mmCIF file of C-alpha atoms and ligand atoms in Angstrom:
data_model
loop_
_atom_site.group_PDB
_atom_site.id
_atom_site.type_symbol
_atom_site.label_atom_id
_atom_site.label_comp_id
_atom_site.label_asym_id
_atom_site.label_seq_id
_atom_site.Cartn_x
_atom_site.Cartn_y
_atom_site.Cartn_z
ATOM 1 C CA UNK A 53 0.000 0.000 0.000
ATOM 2 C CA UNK A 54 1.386 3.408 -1.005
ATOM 3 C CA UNK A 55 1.938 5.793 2.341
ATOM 4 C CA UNK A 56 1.046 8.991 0.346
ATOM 5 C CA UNK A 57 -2.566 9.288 -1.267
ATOM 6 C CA UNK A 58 -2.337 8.716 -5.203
ATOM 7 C CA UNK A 59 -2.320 11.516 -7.209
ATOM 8 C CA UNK A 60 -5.984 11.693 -8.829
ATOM 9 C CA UNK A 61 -3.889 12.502 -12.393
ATOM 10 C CA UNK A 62 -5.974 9.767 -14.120
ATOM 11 C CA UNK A 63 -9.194 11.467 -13.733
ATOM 12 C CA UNK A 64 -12.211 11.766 -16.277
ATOM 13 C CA UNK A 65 -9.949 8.259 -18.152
ATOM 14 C CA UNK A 66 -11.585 5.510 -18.884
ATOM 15 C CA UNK A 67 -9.035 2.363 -18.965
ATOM 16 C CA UNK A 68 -9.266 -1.371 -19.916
ATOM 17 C CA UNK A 69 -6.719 -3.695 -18.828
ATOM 18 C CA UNK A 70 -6.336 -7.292 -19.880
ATOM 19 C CA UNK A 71 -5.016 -9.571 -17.742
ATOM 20 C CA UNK A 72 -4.842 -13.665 -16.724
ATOM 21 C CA UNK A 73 -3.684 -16.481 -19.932
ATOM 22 C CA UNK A 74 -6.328 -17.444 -22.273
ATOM 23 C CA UNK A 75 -6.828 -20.686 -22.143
ATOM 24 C CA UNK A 76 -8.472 -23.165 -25.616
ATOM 25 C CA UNK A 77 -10.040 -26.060 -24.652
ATOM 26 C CA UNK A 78 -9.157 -29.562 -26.304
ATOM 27 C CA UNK A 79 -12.203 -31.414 -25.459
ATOM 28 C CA UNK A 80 -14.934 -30.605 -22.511
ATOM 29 C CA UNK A 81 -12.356 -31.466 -19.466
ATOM 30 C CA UNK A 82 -9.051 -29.779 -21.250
ATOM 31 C CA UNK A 83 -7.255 -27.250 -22.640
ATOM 32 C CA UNK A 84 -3.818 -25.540 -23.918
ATOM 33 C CA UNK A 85 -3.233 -22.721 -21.683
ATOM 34 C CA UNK A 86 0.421 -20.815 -19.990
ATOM 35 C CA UNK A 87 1.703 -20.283 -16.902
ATOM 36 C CA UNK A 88 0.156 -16.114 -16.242
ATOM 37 C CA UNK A 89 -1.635 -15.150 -12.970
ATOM 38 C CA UNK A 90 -2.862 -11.548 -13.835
ATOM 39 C CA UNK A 91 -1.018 -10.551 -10.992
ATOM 40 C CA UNK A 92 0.318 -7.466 -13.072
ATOM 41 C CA UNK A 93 -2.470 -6.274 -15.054
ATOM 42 C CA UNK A 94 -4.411 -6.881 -11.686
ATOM 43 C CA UNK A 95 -2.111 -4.321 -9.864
ATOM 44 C CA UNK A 96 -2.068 -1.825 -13.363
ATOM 45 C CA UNK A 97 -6.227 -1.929 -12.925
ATOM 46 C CA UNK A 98 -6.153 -1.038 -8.221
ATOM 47 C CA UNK A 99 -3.536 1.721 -9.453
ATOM 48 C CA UNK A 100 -5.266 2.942 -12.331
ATOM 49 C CA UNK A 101 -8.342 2.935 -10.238
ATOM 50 C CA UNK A 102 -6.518 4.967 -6.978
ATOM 51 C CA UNK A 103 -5.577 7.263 -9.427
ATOM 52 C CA UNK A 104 -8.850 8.144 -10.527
ATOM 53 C CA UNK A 105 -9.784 6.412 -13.900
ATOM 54 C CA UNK A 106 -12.615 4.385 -14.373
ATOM 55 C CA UNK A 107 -11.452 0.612 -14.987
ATOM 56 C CA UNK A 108 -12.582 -2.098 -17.106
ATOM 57 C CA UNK A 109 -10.504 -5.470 -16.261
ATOM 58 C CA UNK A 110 -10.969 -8.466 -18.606
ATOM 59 C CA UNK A 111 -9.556 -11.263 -16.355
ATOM 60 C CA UNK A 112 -8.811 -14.870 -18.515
ATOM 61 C CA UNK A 113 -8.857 -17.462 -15.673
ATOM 62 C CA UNK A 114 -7.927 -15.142 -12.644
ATOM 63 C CA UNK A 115 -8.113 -16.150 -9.208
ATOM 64 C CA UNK A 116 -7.043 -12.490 -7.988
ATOM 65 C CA UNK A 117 -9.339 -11.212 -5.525
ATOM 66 C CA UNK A 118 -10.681 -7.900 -7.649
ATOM 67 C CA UNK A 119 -9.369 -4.608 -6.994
ATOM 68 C CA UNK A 120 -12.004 -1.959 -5.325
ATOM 69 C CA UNK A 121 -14.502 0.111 -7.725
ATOM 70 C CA UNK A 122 -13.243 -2.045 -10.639
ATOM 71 C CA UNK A 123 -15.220 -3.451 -13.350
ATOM 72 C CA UNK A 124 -14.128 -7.404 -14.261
ATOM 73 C CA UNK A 125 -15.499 -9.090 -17.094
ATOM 74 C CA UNK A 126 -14.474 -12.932 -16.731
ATOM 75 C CA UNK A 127 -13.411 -14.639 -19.888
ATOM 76 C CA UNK A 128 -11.818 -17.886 -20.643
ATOM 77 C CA UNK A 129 -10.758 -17.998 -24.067
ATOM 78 C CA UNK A 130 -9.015 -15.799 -26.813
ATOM 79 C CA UNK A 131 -12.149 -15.381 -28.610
ATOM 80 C CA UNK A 132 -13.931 -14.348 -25.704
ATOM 81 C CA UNK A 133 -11.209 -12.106 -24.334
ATOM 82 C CA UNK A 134 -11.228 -10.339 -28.046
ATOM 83 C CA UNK A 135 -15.159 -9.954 -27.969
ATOM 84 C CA UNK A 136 -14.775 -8.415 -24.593
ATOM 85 C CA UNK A 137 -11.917 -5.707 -25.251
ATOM 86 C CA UNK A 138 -14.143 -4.552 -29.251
ATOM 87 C CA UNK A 139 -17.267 -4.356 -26.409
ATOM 88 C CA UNK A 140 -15.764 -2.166 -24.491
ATOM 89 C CA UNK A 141 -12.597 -0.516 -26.877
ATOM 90 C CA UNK A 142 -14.052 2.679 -28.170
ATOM 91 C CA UNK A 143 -15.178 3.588 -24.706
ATOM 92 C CA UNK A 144 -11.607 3.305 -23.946
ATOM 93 C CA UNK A 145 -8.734 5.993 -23.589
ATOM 94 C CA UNK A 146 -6.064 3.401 -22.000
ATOM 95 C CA UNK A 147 -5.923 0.030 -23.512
ATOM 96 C CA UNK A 148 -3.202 -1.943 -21.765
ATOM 97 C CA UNK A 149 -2.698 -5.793 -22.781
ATOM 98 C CA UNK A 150 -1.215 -7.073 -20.000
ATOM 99 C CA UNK A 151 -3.255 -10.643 -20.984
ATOM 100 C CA UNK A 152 -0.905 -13.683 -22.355
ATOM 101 C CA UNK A 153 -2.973 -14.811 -24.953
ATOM 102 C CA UNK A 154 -2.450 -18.104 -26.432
ATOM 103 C CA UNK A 155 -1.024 -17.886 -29.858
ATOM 104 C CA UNK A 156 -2.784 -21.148 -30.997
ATOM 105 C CA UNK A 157 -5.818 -23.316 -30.088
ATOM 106 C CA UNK A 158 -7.174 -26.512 -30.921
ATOM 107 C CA UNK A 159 -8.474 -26.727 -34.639
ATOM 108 C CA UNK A 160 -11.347 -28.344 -33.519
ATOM 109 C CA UNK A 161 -13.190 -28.734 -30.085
ATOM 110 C CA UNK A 162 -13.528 -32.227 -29.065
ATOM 111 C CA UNK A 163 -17.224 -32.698 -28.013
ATOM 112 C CA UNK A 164 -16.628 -35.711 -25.482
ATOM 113 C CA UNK A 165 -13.218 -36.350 -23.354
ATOM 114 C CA UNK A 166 -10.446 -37.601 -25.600
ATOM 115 C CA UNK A 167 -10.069 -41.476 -23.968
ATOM 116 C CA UNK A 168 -6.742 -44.120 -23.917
ATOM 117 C CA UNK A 169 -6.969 -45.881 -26.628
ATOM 118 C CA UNK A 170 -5.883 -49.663 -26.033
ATOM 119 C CA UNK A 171 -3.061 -49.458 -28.357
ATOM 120 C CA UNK A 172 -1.264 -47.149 -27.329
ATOM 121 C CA UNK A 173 -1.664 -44.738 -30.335
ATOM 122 C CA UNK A 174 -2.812 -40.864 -30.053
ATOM 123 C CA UNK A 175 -3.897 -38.487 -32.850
ATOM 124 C CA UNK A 176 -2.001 -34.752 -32.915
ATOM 125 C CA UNK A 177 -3.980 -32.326 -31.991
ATOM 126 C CA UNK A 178 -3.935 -29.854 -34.911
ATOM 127 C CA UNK A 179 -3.425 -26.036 -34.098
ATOM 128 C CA UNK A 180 -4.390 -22.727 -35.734
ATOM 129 C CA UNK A 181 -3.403 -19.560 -35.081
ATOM 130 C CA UNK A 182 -5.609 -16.994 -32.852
ATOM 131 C CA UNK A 183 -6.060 -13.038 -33.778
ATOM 132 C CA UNK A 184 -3.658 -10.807 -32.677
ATOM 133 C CA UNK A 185 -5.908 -8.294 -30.522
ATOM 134 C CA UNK A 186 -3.049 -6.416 -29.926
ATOM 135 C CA UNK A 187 -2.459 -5.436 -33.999
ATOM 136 C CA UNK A 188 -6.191 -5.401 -34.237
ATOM 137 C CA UNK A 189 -6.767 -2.271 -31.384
ATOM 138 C CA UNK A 190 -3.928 -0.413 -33.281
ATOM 139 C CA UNK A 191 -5.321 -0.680 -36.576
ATOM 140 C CA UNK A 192 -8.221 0.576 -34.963
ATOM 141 C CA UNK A 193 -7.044 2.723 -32.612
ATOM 142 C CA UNK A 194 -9.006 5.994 -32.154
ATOM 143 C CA UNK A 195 -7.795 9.668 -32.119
ATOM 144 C CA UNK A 196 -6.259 10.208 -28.833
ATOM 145 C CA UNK A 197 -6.041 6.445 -27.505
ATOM 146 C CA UNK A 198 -3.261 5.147 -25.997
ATOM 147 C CA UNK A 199 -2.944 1.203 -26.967
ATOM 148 C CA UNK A 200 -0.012 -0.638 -24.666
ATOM 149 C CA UNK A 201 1.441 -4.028 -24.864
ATOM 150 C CA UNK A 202 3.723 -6.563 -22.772
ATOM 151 C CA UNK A 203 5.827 -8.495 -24.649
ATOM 152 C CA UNK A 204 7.749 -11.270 -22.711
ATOM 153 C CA UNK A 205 11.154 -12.131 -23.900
ATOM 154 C CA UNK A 206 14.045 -14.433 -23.523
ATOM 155 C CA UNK A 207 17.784 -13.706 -25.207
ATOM 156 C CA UNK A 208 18.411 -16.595 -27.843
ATOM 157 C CA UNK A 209 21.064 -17.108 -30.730
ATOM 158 C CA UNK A 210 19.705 -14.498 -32.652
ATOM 159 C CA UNK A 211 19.682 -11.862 -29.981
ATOM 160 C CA UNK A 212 19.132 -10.016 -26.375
ATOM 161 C CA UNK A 213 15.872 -9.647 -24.617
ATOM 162 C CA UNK A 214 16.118 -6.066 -26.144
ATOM 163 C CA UNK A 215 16.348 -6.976 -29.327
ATOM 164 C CA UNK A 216 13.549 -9.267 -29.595
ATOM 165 C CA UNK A 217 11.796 -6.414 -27.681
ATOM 166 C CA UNK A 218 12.664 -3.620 -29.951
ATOM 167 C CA UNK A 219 11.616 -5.723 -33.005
ATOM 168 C CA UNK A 220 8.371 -6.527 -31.929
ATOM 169 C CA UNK A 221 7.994 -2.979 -30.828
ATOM 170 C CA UNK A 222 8.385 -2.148 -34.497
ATOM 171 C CA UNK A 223 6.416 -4.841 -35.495
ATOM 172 C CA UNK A 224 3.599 -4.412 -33.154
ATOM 173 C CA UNK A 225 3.293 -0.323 -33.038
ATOM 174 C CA UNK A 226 1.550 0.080 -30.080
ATOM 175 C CA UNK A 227 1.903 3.389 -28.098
ATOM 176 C CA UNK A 228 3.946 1.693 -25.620
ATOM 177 C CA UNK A 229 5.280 -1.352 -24.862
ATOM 178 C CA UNK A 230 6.081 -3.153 -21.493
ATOM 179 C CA UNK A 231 9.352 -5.652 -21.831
ATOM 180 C CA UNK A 232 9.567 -7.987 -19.722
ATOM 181 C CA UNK A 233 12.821 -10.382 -19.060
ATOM 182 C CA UNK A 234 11.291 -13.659 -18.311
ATOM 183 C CA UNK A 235 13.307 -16.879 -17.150
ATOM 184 C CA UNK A 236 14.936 -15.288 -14.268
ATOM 185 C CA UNK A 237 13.699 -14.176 -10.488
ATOM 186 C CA UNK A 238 10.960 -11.976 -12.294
ATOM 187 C CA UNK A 239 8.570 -12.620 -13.649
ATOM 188 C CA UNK A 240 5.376 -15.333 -13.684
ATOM 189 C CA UNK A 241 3.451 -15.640 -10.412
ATOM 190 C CA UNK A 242 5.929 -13.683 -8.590
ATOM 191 C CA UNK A 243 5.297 -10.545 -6.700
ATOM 192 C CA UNK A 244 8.263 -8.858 -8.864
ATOM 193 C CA UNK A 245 8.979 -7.366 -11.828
ATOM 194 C CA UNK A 246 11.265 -5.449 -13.982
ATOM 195 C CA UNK A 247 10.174 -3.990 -17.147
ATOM 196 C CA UNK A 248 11.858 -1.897 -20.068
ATOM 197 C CA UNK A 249 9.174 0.990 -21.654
ATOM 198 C CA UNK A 250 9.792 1.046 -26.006
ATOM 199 C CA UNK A 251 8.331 3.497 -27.770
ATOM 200 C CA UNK A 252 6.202 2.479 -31.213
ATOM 201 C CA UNK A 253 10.105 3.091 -33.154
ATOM 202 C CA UNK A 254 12.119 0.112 -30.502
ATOM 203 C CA UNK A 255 13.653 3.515 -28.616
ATOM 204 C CA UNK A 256 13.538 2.956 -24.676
ATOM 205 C CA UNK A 257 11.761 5.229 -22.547
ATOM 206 C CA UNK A 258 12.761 4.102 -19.917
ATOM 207 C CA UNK A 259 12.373 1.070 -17.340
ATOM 208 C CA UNK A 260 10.860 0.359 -13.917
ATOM 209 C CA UNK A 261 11.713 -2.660 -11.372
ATOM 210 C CA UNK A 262 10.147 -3.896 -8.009
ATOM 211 C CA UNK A 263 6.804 -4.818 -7.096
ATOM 212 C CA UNK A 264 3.784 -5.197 -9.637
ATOM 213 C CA UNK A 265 2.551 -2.356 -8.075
ATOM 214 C CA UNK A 266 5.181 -0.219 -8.581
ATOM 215 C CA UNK A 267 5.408 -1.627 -11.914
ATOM 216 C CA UNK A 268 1.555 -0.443 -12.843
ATOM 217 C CA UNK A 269 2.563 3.280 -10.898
ATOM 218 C CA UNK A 270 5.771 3.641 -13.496
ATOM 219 C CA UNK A 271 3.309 2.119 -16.719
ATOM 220 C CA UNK A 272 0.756 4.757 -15.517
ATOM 221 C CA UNK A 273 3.176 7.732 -15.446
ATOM 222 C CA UNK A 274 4.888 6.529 -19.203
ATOM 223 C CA UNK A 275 1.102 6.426 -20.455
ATOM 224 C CA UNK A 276 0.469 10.469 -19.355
ATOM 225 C CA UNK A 277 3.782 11.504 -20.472
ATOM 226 C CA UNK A 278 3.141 9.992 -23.919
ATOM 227 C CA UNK A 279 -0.145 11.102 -23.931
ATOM 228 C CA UNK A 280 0.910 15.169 -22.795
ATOM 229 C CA UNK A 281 3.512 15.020 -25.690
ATOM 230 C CA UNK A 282 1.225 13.934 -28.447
ATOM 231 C CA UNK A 283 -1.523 16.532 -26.801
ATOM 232 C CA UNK A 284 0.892 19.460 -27.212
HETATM 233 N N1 CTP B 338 -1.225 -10.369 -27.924
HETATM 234 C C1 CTP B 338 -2.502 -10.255 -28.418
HETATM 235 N N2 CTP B 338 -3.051 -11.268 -29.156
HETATM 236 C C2 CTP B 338 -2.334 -12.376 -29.424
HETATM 237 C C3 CTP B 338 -1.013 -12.513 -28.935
HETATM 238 C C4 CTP B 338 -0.492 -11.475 -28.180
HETATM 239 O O1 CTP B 338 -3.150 -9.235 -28.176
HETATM 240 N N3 CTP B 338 -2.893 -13.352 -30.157
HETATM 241 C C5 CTP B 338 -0.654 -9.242 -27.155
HETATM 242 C C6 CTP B 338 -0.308 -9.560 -25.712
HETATM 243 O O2 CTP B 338 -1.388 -9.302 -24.846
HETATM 244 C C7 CTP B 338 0.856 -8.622 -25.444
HETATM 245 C C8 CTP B 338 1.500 -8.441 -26.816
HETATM 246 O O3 CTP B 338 0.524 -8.859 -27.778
HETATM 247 O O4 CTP B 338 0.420 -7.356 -25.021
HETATM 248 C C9 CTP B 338 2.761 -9.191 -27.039
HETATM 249 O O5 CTP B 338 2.534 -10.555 -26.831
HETATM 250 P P1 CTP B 338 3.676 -11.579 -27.200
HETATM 251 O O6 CTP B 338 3.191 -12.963 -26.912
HETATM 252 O O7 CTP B 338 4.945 -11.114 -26.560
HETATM 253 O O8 CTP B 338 3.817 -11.315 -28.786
HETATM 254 P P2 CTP B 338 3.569 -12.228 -30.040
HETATM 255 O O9 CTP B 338 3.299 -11.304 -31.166
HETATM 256 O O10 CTP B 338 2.537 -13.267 -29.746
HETATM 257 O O11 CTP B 338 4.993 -12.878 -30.305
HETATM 258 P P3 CTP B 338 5.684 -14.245 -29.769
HETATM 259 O O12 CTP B 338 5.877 -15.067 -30.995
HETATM 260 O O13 CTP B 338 6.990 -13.770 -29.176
HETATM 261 O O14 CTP B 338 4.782 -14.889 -28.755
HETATM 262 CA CA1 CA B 339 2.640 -14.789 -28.036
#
């Protein structure tokens, strides 16, 4: 809990935050899901909220207790997380995808459990790909909306975590986007985190480490700051 009252500087803004893992189900008792526990976009929504905006949270498969005077629209899977964000998008100053949505699911949806069979043998499960809602809100994105992502990313062969992050900055164009190291002491279902802010071009911002919380408070102040330069 902060010791000093919030600043009320997101007043009169209406935000919707994403947050949880989609999850596709395989047949009625399964499904492909990851690892997120909307522990971030849970504290971006209680410090958007202290700070005055009025908060839309779309939680995929959150146990999170919901933060005070927030609105939370449950949804399971990446088609119902994308119906829920166009419902409630051009209503929407602050868009901030904190959500890990599952890049693939299930061709098909298996309408009975999937049982042993006595030899042995199992058929693939065949994949397509899901929408990117991310790409989709800033295609759409409205005069004067700020659209954020997180992107999650690991150094390989090919490169650093910054990067990968700066590329898919580029290739993603959102306002602002949240990089996040994963594979280390931060990240998933921890209380920490450490983030680098990119701007739409792969430039950094800036960057913000410690709790969640503190986290959403530094994500909150990069959002106005972006949004007072492209105001003046
Ligand atoms: N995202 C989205 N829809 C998807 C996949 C991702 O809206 N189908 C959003 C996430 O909520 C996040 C951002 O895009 O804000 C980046 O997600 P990430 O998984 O890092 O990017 P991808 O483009 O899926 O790339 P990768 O192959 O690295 O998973
Ligand atoms: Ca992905």
């Amino acid at each position: 809990e902060p010791a000093a009252a919030a600043p009320r500087d997101l007043e009169g803004l209406r935000v919707l935050v994403t947050a949880g893992g989609t999850r596709e189900p395989i047949d009625p008792v399964r499904f492909l899901g990851n690892r997120s526990t909307g522990m971030q976009g849970y504290a971006l929504a209680a410090e958007a909220r202290e700070r005055g905006a009025d908060v839309v949270l779309v939680a995929a498969n959150v146990t999170l207790d919901a933060p005070d005077g927030v609105t939370v629209v449950p949804v399971e899977t990446t088609a119902q997380l994308s119906d829920a964000v166009d419902e409630h998008r051009e209503a929407s100053d602050v868009i901030v995808m904190t959500a890990a949505v599952a890049d693939f699911r299930p061709a098909r949806l298996g309408d009975h459990k999937t049982k042993k069979r006595a030899d042995g043998e199992i058929a693939p499960i065949e994949l397509v790909v899901n929408p990117d809602v991310l790409a989709g809100l800033v295609a759409r994105r409205l005069p004067g909306q700020t659209v954020v992502g997180f992107a999650a990313e690991t150094g390989d062969d090919d490169g650093d975590v910054l990067f990968h992050g700066q590329a898919k900055a580029r290739r993603k164009g959102a306002d602002l986007l949240a990089l996040n190291e994963v594979g280390h002491d931060v990240g998933f279902g921890t209380p920490d985190n450490a983030v680098t802010f990119l701007a739409a071009d792969g430039s950094t911002l800036g960057s913000a480490e410690g709790s969640k919380r503190d986290v959403a408070a530094a994500l909150v102040d990069q959002v106005l700051a972006l949004r007072h330069a492209s105001s003046e």
